[in-house]
Amino acid sequence: AVIMILTAIAAGSYQSYIARTQVAEGLSLISAGKIDMVEYRASHGSWPAPVDRISKVEDDSPRLHGKYVETIEHGANGAINIVFAEDEYTSPSLRNQALTFRLATVAANPSGPIALTCGGGPLPPGFETRAADRTTIAAIDLPAFCRKR
């Protein structure tokens, strides 16, 4: 009976590990988009509109694709939304779920430093964001820095 309990615990931990590994794909795919959005803000004084094409992609759309990631959308007010695929390769807990990264500015100096926050995670002191959080992934499947403290 003890072995069955330990097996059940290990299986759950392994599934969560797989999900976090697949989330890492999304993190790598947004790298260029983060830079593009920050450069756009520096040049224009505002975040790009959601329809602005700021990412270079094969099909000339504002979305990126990966093995586990269905799309990456550049949302309003500095939001980057990762939507995971709904197929047999994607962890069941991630299928058709979203993770939002929100770019934030210093409240007293909007043209100053920019911070990136994951999901509903805390903002650094003095920073603010108007980007909406569309995260639907369970906290256990998020990278440690994305979990609310």
GROMACS .gro file of C-alpha atoms in nm, residues 7-143:
model
  137
    7THR     CA    1   0.385   0.584  -0.698
    8ALA     CA    2   0.076   0.806  -0.713
    9ILE     CA    3   0.271   1.099  -0.567
   10ALA     CA    4   0.563   1.045  -0.807
   11ALA     CA    5   0.332   1.023  -1.110
   12GLY     CA    6   0.168   1.355  -1.022
   13SER     CA    7   0.505   1.521  -0.973
   14TYR     CA    8   0.627   1.384  -1.306
   15GLN     CA    9   0.319   1.513  -1.492
   16SER     CA   10   0.376   1.858  -1.342
   17TYR     CA   11   0.743   1.842  -1.442
   18ILE     CA   12   0.643   1.759  -1.802
   19ALA     CA   13   0.397   2.050  -1.808
   20ARG     CA   14   0.658   2.297  -1.678
   21THR     CA   15   0.902   2.171  -1.944
   22GLN     CA   16   0.642   2.240  -2.213
   23VAL     CA   17   0.576   2.586  -2.067
   24ALA     CA   18   0.950   2.652  -2.114
   25GLU     CA   19   0.895   2.625  -2.491
   26GLY     CA   20   0.657   2.920  -2.468
   27LEU     CA   21   0.913   3.119  -2.272
   28SER     CA   22   1.174   3.069  -2.544
   29LEU     CA   23   0.927   3.161  -2.821
   30ILE     CA   24   0.838   3.498  -2.666
   31SER     CA   25   1.199   3.620  -2.643
   32ALA     CA   26   1.197   3.809  -2.973
   33GLY     CA   27   0.847   3.946  -2.912
   34LYS     CA   28   0.947   4.095  -2.577
   35ILE     CA   29   1.234   4.282  -2.738
   36ASP     CA   30   1.015   4.400  -3.026
   37MET     CA   31   0.752   4.533  -2.786
   38VAL     CA   32   1.007   4.716  -2.570
   39GLU     CA   33   1.170   4.870  -2.878
   40TYR     CA   34   0.830   4.975  -3.011
   41ARG     CA   35   0.748   5.142  -2.678
   42ALA     CA   36   1.083   5.322  -2.674
   43SER     CA   37   1.026   5.455  -3.027
   44HIS     CA   38   0.654   5.539  -3.003
   45GLY     CA   39   0.593   5.608  -2.634
   46SER     CA   40   0.317   5.347  -2.612
   47TRP     CA   41   0.268   4.973  -2.642
   48PRO     CA   42   0.185   4.845  -2.990
   49ALA     CA   43  -0.180   4.778  -3.068
   50PRO     CA   44  -0.270   4.407  -3.068
   51VAL     CA   45  -0.296   4.409  -3.447
   52ASP     CA   46   0.051   4.557  -3.504
   53ARG     CA   47   0.279   4.299  -3.659
   54ILE     CA   48   0.591   4.313  -3.451
   55SER     CA   49   0.709   3.951  -3.478
   56LYS     CA   50   0.877   3.792  -3.776
   57VAL     CA   51   0.701   3.466  -3.855
   58GLU     CA   52   0.684   3.231  -4.152
   59ASP     CA   53   0.318   3.288  -4.240
   60ASP     CA   54   0.335   3.669  -4.201
   61SER     CA   55   0.086   3.668  -3.914
   62PRO     CA   56   0.133   3.820  -3.567
   63ARG     CA   57   0.144   3.471  -3.411
   64LEU     CA   58   0.419   3.216  -3.345
   65HIS     CA   59   0.390   2.837  -3.328
   66GLY     CA   60   0.580   2.562  -3.148
   67LYS     CA   61   0.541   2.192  -3.076
   68TYR     CA   62   0.334   2.253  -2.760
   69VAL     CA   63   0.245   2.619  -2.822
   70GLU     CA   64  -0.044   2.687  -3.057
   71THR     CA   65  -0.007   3.066  -3.076
   72ILE     CA   66   0.163   3.364  -2.921
   73GLU     CA   67  -0.046   3.678  -2.937
   74HIS     CA   68   0.074   4.029  -2.867
   75GLY     CA   69  -0.216   4.171  -2.669
   76ALA     CA   70  -0.303   4.524  -2.558
   77ASN     CA   71  -0.105   4.732  -2.309
   78GLY     CA   72   0.210   4.518  -2.316
   79ALA     CA   73   0.054   4.171  -2.284
   80ILE     CA   74   0.203   3.862  -2.445
   81ASN     CA   75  -0.036   3.566  -2.441
   82ILE     CA   76   0.088   3.211  -2.495
   83VAL     CA   77  -0.188   2.964  -2.587
   84PHE     CA   78  -0.095   2.596  -2.568
   85ALA     CA   79  -0.198   2.337  -2.827
   86GLU     CA   80  -0.488   2.102  -2.782
   87ASP     CA   81  -0.333   1.778  -2.911
   88GLU     CA   82  -0.205   1.447  -2.778
   89TYR     CA   83   0.153   1.577  -2.743
   90THR     CA   84   0.067   1.861  -2.507
   91SER     CA   85   0.032   1.784  -2.138
   92PRO     CA   86  -0.339   1.740  -2.052
   93SER     CA   87  -0.320   2.016  -1.793
   94LEU     CA   88  -0.194   2.265  -2.056
   95ARG     CA   89  -0.423   2.182  -2.347
   96ASN     CA   90  -0.590   2.498  -2.479
   97GLN     CA   91  -0.474   2.690  -2.170
   98ALA     CA   92  -0.311   3.036  -2.170
   99LEU     CA   93  -0.019   3.201  -1.996
  100THR     CA   94   0.017   3.580  -2.004
  101PHE     CA   95   0.335   3.780  -1.961
  102ARG     CA   96   0.275   4.145  -1.879
  103LEU     CA   97   0.526   4.421  -1.945
  104ALA     CA   98   0.521   4.685  -1.672
  105THR     CA   99   0.664   5.035  -1.639
  106VAL     CA  100   0.762   5.248  -1.343
  107ALA     CA  101   0.452   5.438  -1.232
  108ALA     CA  102   0.640   5.766  -1.181
  109ASN     CA  103   0.844   5.731  -1.502
  110PRO     CA  104   0.656   5.543  -1.781
  111SER     CA  105   0.943   5.597  -2.026
  112GLY     CA  106   1.191   5.446  -1.780
  113PRO     CA  107   1.273   5.083  -1.698
  114ILE     CA  108   1.046   4.798  -1.804
  115ALA     CA  109   0.981   4.480  -1.605
  116LEU     CA  110   0.826   4.152  -1.713
  117THR     CA  111   0.582   3.973  -1.487
  118CYS     CA  112   0.441   3.629  -1.545
  119GLY     CA  113   0.068   3.564  -1.515
  120GLY     CA  114  -0.080   3.720  -1.206
  121GLY     CA  115   0.259   3.728  -1.038
  122PRO     CA  116   0.362   4.027  -0.833
  123LEU     CA  117   0.504   4.339  -0.992
  124PRO     CA  118   0.831   4.483  -0.867
  125PRO     CA  119   0.782   4.773  -0.622
  126GLY     CA  120   0.691   5.095  -0.803
  127PHE     CA  121   0.591   4.926  -1.129
  128GLU     CA  122   0.245   4.917  -1.285
  129THR     CA  123   0.077   4.753  -1.582
  130ARG     CA  124  -0.259   4.781  -1.758
  131ALA     CA  125  -0.212   4.453  -1.943
  132ALA     CA  126  -0.485   4.198  -1.869
  133ASP     CA  127  -0.385   3.862  -1.726
  134ARG     CA  128  -0.546   3.579  -1.928
  135THR     CA  129  -0.354   3.300  -1.750
  136THR     CA  130  -0.559   2.983  -1.707
  137ILE     CA  131  -0.279   2.737  -1.626
  138ALA     CA  132  -0.283   2.583  -1.278
  139ALA     CA  133  -0.017   2.728  -1.045
  140ILE     CA  134   0.154   2.390  -1.004
  141ASP     CA  135   0.234   2.385  -1.378
  142LEU     CA  136   0.384   2.735  -1.384
  143PRO     CA  137   0.756   2.803  -1.350
   0.00000   0.00000   0.00000
